mmCIF file of C-alpha atoms and ligand atoms in Angstrom:
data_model
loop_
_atom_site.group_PDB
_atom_site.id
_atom_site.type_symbol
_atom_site.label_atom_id
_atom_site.label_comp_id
_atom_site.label_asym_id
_atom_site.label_seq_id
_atom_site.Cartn_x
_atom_site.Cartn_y
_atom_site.Cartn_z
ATOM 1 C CA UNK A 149 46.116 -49.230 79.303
ATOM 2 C CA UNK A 150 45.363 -51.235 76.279
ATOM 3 C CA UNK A 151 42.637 -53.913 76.471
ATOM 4 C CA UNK A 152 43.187 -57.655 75.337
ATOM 5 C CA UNK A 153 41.418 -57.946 72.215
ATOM 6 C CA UNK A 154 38.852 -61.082 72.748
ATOM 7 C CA UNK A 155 39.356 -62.910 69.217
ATOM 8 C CA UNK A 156 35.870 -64.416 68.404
ATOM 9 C CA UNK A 157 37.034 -65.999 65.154
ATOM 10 C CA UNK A 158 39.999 -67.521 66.844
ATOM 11 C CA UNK A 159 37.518 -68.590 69.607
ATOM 12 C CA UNK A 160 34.895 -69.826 67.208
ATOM 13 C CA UNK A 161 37.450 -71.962 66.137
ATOM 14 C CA UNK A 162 38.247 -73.678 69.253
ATOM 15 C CA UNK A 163 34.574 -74.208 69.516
ATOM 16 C CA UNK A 164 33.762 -75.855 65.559
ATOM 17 C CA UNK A 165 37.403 -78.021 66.185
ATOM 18 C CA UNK A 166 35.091 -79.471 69.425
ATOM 19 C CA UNK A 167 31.996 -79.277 67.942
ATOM 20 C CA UNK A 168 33.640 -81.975 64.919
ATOM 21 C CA UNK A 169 34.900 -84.110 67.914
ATOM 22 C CA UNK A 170 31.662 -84.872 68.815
ATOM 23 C CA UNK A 171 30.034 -85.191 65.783
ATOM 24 C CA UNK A 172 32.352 -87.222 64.385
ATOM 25 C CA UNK A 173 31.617 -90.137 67.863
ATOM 26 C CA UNK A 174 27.956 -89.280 66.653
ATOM 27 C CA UNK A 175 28.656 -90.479 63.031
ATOM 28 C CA UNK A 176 30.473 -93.274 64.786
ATOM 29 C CA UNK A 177 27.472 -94.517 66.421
ATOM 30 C CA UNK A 178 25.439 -94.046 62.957
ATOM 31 C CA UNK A 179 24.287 -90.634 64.116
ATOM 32 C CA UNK A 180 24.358 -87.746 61.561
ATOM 33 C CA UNK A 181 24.174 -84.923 62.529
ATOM 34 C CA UNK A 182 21.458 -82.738 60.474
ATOM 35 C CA UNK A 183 20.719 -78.843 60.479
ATOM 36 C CA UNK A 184 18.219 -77.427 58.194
ATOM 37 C CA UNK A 185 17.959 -73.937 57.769
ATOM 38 C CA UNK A 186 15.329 -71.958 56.487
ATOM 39 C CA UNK A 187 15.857 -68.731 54.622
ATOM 40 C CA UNK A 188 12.564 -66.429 53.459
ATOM 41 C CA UNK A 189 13.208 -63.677 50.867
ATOM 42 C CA UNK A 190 16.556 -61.899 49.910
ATOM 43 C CA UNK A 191 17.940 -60.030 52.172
ATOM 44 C CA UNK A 192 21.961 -59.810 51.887
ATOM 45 C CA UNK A 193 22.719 -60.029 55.660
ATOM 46 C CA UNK A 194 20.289 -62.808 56.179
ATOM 47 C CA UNK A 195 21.576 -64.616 53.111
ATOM 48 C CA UNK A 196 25.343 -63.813 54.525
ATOM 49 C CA UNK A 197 24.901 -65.510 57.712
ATOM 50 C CA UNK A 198 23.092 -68.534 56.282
ATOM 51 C CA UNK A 199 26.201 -68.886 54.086
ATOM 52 C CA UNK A 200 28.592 -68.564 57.400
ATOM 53 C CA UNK A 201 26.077 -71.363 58.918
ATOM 54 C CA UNK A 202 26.174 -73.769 56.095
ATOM 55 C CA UNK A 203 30.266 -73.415 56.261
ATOM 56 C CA UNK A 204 30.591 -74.162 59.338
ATOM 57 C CA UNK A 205 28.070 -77.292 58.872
ATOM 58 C CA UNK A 206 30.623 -78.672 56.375
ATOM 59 C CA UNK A 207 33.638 -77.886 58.710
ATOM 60 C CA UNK A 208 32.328 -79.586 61.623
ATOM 61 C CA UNK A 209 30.625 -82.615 59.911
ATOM 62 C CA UNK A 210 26.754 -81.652 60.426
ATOM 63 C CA UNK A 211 24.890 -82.334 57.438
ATOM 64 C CA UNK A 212 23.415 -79.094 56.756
ATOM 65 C CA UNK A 213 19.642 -78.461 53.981
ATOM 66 C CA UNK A 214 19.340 -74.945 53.209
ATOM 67 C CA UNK A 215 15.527 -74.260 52.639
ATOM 68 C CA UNK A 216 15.015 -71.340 50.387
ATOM 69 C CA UNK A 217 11.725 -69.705 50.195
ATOM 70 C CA UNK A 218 10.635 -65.980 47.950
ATOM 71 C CA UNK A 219 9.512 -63.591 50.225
ATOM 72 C CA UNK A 220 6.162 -63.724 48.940
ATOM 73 C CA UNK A 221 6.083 -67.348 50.363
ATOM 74 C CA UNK A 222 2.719 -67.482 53.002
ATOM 75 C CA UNK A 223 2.767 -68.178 56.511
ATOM 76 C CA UNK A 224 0.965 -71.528 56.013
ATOM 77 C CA UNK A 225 3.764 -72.472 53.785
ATOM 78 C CA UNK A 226 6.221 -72.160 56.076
ATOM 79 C CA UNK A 227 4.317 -73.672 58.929
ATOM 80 C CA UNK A 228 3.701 -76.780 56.662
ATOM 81 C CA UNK A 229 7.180 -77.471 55.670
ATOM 82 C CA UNK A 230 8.316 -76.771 59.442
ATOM 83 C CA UNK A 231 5.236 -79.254 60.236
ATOM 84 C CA UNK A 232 7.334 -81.872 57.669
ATOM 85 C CA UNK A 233 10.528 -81.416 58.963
ATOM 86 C CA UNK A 234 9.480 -81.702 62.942
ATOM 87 C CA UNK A 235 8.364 -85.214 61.359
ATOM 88 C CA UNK A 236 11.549 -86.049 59.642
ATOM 89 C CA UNK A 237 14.090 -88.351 62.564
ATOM 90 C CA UNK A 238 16.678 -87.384 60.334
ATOM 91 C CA UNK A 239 16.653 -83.802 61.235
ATOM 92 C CA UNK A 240 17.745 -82.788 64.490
ATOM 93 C CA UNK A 241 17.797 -78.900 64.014
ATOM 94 C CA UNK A 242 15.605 -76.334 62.598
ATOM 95 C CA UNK A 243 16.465 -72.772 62.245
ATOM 96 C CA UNK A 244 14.250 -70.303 60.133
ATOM 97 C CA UNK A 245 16.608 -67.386 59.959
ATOM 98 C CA UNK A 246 14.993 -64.085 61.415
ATOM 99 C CA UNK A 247 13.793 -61.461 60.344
ATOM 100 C CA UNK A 248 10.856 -62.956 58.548
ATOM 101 C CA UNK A 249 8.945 -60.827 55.788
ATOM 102 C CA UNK A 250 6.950 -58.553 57.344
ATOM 103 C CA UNK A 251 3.375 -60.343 56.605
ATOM 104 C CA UNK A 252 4.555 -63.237 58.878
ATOM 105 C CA UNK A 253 4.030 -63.769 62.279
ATOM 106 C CA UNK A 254 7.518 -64.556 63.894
ATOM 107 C CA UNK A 255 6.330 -65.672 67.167
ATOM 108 C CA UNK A 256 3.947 -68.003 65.634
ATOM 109 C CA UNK A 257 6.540 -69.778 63.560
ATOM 110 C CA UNK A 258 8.942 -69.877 66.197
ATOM 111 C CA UNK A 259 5.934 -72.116 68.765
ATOM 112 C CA UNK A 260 5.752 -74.208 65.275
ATOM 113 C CA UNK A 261 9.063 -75.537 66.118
ATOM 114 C CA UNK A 262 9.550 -78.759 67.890
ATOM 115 C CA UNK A 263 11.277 -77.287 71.236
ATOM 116 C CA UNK A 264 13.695 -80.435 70.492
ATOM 117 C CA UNK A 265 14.725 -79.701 67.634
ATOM 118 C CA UNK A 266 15.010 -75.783 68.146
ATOM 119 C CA UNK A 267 18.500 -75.039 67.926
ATOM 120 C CA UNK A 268 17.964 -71.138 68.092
ATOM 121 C CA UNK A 269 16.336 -71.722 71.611
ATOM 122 C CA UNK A 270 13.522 -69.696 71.136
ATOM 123 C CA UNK A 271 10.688 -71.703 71.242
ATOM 124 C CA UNK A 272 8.393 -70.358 74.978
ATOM 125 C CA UNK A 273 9.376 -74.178 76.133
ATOM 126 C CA UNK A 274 13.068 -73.654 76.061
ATOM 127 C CA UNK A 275 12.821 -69.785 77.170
ATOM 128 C CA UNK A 276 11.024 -71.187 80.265
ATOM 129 C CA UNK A 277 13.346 -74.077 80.672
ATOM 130 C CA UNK A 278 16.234 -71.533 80.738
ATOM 131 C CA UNK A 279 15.049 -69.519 83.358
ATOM 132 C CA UNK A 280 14.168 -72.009 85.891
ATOM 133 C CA UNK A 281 17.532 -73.476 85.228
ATOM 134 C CA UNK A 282 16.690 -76.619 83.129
ATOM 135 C CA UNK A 283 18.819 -78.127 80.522
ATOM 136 C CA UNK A 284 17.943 -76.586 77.114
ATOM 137 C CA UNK A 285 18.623 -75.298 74.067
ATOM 138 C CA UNK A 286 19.653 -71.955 74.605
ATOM 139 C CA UNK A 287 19.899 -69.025 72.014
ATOM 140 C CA UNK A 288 23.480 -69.308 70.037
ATOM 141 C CA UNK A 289 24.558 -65.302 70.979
ATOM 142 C CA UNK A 290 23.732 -65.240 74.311
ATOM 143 C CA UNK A 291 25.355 -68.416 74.616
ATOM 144 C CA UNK A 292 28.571 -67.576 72.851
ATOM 145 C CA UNK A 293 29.392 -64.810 75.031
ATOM 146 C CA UNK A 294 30.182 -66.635 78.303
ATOM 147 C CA UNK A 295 31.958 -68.884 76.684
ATOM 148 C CA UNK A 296 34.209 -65.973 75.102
ATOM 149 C CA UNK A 297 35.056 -64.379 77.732
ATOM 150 C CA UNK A 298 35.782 -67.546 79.887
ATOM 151 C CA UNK A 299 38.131 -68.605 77.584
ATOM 152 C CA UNK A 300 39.842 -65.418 77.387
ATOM 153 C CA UNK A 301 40.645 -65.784 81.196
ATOM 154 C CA UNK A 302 38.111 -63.745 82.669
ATOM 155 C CA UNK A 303 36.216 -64.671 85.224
ATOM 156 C CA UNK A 304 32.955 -64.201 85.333
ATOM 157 C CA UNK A 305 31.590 -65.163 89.074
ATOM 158 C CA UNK A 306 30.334 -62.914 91.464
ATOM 159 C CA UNK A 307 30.663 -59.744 89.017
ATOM 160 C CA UNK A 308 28.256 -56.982 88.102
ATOM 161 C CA UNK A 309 27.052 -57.918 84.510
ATOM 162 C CA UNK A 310 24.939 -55.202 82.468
ATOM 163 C CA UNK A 311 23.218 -55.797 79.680
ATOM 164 C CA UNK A 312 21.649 -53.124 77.605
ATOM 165 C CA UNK A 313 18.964 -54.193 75.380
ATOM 166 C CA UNK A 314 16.154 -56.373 76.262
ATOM 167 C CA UNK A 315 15.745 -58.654 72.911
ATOM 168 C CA UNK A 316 13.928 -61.844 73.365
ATOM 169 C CA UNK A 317 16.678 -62.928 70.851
ATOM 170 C CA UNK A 318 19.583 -61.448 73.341
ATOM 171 C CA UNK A 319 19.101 -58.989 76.108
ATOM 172 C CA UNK A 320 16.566 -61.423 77.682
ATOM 173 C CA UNK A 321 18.406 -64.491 77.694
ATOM 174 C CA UNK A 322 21.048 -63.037 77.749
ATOM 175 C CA UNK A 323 20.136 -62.340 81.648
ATOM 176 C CA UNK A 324 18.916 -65.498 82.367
ATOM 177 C CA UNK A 325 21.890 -66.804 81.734
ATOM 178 C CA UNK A 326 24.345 -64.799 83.475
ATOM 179 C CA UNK A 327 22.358 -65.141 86.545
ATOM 180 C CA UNK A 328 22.636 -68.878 86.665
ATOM 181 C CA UNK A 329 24.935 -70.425 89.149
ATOM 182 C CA UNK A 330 28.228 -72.163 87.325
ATOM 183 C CA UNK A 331 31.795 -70.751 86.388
ATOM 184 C CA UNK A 332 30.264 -69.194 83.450
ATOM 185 C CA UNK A 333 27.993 -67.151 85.018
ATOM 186 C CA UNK A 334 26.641 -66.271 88.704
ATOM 187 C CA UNK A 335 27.050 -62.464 88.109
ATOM 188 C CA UNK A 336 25.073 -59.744 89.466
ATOM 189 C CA UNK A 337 22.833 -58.395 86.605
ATOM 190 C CA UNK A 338 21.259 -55.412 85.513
ATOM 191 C CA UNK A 339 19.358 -54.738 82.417
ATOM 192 C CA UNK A 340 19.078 -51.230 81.022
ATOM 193 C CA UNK A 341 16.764 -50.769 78.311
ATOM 194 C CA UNK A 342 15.435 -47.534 76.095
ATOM 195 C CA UNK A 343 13.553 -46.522 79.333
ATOM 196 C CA UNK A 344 16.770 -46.632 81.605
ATOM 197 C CA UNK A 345 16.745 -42.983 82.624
ATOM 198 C CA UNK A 346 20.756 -42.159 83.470
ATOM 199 C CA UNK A 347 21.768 -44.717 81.570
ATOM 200 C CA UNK A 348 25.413 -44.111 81.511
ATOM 201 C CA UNK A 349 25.412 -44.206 85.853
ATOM 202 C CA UNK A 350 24.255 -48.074 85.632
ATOM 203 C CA UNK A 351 26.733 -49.180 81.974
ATOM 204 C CA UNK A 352 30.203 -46.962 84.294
ATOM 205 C CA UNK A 353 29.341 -49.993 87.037
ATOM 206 C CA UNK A 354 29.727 -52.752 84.907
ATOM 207 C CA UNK A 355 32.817 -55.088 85.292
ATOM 208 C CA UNK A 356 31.081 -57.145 82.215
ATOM 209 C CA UNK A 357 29.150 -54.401 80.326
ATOM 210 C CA UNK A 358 26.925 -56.375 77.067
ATOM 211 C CA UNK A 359 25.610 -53.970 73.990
ATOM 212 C CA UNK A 360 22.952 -55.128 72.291
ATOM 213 C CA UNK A 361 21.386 -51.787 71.215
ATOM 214 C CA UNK A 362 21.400 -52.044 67.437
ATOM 215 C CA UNK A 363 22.518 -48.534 67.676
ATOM 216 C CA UNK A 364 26.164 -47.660 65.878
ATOM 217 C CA UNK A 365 28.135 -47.187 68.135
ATOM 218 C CA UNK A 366 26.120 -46.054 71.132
ATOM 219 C CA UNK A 367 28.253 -46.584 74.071
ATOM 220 C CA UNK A 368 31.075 -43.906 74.127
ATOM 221 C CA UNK A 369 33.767 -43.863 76.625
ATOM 222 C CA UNK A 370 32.430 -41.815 79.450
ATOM 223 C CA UNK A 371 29.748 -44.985 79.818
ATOM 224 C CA UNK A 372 32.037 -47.525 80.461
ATOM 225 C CA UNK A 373 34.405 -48.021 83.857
ATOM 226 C CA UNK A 374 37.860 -48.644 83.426
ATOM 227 C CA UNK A 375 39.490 -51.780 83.383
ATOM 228 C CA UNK A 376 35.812 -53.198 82.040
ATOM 229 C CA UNK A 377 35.424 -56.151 79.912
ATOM 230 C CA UNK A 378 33.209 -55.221 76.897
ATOM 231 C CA UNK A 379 30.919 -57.312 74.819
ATOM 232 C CA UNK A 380 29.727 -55.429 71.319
ATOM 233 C CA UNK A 381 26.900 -57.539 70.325
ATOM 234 C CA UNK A 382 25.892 -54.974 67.471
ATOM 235 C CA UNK A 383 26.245 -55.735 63.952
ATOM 236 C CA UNK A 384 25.258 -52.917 61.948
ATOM 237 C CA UNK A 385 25.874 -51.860 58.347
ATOM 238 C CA UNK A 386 26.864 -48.456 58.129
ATOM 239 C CA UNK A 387 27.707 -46.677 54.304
ATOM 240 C CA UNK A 388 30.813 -46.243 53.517
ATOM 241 C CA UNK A 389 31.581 -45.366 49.583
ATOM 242 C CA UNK A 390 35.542 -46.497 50.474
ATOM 243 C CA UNK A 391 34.867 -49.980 50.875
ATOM 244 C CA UNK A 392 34.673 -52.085 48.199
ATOM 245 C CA UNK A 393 30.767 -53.407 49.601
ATOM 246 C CA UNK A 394 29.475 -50.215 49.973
ATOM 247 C CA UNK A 395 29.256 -50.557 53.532
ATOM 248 C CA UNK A 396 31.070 -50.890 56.920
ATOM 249 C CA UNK A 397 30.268 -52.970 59.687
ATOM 250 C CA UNK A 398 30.447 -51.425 63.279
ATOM 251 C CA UNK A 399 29.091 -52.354 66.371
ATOM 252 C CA UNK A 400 27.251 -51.177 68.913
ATOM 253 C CA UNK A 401 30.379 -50.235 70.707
ATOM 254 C CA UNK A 402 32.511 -46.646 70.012
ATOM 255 C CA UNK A 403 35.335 -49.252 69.582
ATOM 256 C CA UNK A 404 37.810 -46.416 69.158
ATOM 257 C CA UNK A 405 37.056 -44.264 72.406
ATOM 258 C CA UNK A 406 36.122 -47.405 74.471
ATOM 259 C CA UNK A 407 39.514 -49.361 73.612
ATOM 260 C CA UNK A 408 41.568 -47.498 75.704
ATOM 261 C CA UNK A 409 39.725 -47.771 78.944
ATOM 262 C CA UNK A 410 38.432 -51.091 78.902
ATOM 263 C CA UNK A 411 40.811 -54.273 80.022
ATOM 264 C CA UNK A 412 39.253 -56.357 77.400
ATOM 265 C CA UNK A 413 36.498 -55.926 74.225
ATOM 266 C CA UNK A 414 35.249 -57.312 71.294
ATOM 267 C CA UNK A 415 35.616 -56.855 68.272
ATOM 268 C CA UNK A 416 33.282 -56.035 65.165
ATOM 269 C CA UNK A 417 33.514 -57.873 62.914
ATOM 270 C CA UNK A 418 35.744 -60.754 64.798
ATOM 271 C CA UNK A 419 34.032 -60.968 67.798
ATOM 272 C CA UNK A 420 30.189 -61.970 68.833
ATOM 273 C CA UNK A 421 29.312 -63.174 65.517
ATOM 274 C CA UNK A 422 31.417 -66.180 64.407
ATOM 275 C CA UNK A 423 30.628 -67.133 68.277
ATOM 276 C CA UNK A 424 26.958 -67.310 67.155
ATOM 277 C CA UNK A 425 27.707 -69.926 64.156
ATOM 278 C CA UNK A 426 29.775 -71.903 66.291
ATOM 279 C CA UNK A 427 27.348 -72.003 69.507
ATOM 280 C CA UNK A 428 24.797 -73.311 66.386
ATOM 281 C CA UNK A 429 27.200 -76.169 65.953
ATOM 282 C CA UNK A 430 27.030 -77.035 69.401
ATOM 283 C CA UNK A 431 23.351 -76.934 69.702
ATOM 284 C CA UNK A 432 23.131 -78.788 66.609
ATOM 285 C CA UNK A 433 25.018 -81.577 68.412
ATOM 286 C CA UNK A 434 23.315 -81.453 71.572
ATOM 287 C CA UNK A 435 19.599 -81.785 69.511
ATOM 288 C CA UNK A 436 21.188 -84.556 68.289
ATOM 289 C CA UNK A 437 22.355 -86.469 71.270
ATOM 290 C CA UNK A 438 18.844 -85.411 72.946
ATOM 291 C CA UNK A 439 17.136 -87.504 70.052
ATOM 292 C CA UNK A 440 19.805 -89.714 68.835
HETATM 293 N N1 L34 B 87 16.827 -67.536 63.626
HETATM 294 N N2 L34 B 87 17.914 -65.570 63.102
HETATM 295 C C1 L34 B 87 17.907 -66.743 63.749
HETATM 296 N N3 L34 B 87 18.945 -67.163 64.516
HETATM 297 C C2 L34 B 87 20.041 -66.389 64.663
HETATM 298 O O1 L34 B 87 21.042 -66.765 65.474
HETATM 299 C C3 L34 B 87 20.108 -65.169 63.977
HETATM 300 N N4 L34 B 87 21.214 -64.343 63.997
HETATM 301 C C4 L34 B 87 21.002 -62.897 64.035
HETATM 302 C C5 L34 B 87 20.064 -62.545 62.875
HETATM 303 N N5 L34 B 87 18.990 -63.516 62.681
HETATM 304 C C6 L34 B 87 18.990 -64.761 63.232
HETATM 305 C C7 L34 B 87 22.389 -64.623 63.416
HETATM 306 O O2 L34 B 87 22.710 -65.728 63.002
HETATM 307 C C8 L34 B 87 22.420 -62.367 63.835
HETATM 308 N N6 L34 B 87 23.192 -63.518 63.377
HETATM 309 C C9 L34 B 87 24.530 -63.450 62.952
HETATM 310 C C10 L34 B 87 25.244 -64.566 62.530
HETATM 311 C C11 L34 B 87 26.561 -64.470 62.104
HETATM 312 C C12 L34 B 87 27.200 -63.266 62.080
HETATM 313 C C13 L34 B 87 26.504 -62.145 62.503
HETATM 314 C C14 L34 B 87 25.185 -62.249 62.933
HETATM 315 C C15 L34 B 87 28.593 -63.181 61.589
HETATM 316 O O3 L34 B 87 29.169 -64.156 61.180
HETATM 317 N N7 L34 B 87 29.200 -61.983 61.602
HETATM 318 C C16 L34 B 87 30.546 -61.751 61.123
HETATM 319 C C17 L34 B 87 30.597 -60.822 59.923
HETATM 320 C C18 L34 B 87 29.521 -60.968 58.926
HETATM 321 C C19 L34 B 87 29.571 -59.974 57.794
HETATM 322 O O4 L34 B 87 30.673 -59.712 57.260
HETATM 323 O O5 L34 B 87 28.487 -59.436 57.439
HETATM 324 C C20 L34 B 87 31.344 -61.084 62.236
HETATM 325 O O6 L34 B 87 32.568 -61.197 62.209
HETATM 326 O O7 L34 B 87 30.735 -60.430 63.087
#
């Protein structure tokens, strides 16, 4: 068996082509659509995804502000420019791109946020939101990943989910979501973490089996059950002198050994992280209908 590829940048697609619907009937009303995002310091992966962000602004009709700040920039800094732009009613999202240098405190900038305006759904008021089942802003990767595999034509109800990693950025919400009621979700869960002992027993049970490790290629074939549908949330850069970066990407996933046994997966690059940029557009939106 072969499994269907799930094409996140085809997906992500789908998802900007709606996103513009709607911001275009915002515009219509006199509503723009505005996403700032806030990049600290130079680093190439950061500065990549910013890029992909900004794109997909322009492609979808958000008015996007990229922010840059050195590294050496200081925590009240930051705090004071997020201060101004929680003030601004033109701005409906803020993002300050993660990770931040290391003097900062990232859970204190996060809370700076305006929970409104917080399109990465991080802020504690929009964690606690999500779990009690309130409409929110929810984080974009988590979010994508229902949506790509319900629009690949796998249903999601009533089957056992795993999720290895506990992130607050994915393996956390990552549950709460999943364990919602709703088409997209209502699935058995179970979170395995670096202190899962027999970790590969719990992963062979999953029907919908989520990496999030930040470990190359981690899960290996004899981990997964057959027929499984595969999510490889890892995006890690791994040297390769061949390629013309320097680098390779690769997931979290053995993509090569897990291909054959699992009825669908993910790519990397391709597959969870155009899904993030796109769920970004849609929160973008949604701050902006909240606030208008
Ligand atoms: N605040 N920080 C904040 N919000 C986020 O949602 C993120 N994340 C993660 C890192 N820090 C953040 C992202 O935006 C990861 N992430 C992200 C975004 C986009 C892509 C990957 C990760 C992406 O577009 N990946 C492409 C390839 C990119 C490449 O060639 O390097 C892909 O096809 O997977």
């Amino acid at each position: 068996m072969t499994a269907k590829i799930i094409d996140g940048k085809k997906i992500a697609a789908e998802i900007r082509a709606e996103a513009k619907l709607e911001a275009d009937e915002l515009i219509s009303q006199n509503i723009q659509p505005c996403l700032v995002v806030v990049l600290v310091g130079e680093d190439p992966a950061s500065k990549a995804y910013v890029g992909s962000k900004v794109k997909a602004c322009e492609e979808t009709g958000i008015k996007s502000i990229k922010v840059t700040h050195p590294a050496g920039i200081s925590e009240a800094e930051l705090m004071s420019e997020i201060d101004r732009l929680n003030a601004d009613n033109s701005v409906h999202g803020i993002l300050v791109q993660l990770p931040l240098p290391k003097h900062m405190d990232e859970d204190a900038v996060t809370e700076r946020i305006d929970p409104s305006k917080d399109v990465d759904g991080f802020h504690p008021v929009n964690v606690g939101k999500l779990s009690i089942g309130l409409d929110c802003l929810t984080p974009c990767t988590p979010t994508g990943i229902p949506e790509m595999i319900v629009r690949s034509g796998i249903e999601m109800s009533g089957k056992h989910a795993v999720v290895i990693g506990r992130s607050n950025i994915v393996g956390k919400p990552m549950m709460s979501l999943l364990v919602q009621k709703g088409e997209k979700a209502n699935c058995t869960v179970t979170c395995c973490h670096s202190g899962t002992k027999d970790l590969a027993y719990f992963t062979r049970q999953a029907d919908i089996l989520i990496a999030a490790i930040g470990v190359p290629e981690f899960v290996k074939a004899d981990m997964v059950k057959e027929g499984a549908t595969v999510i490889d949330v890892g995006i890690n850069r791994v040297d390769d002198a061949t390629k013309p970066r320097g680098y390779k990407l690769v997931g979290d996933v053995d993509y090569a050994s897990v291909e054959p046994i699992a009825g669908a997966i993910t790519p990397v690059p391709g597959g969870v992280g155009p899904m993030t940029v796109a769920m970004l557009m849609k929160n973008t939106i949604k701050a902006a209908r909240m606030r208008g």
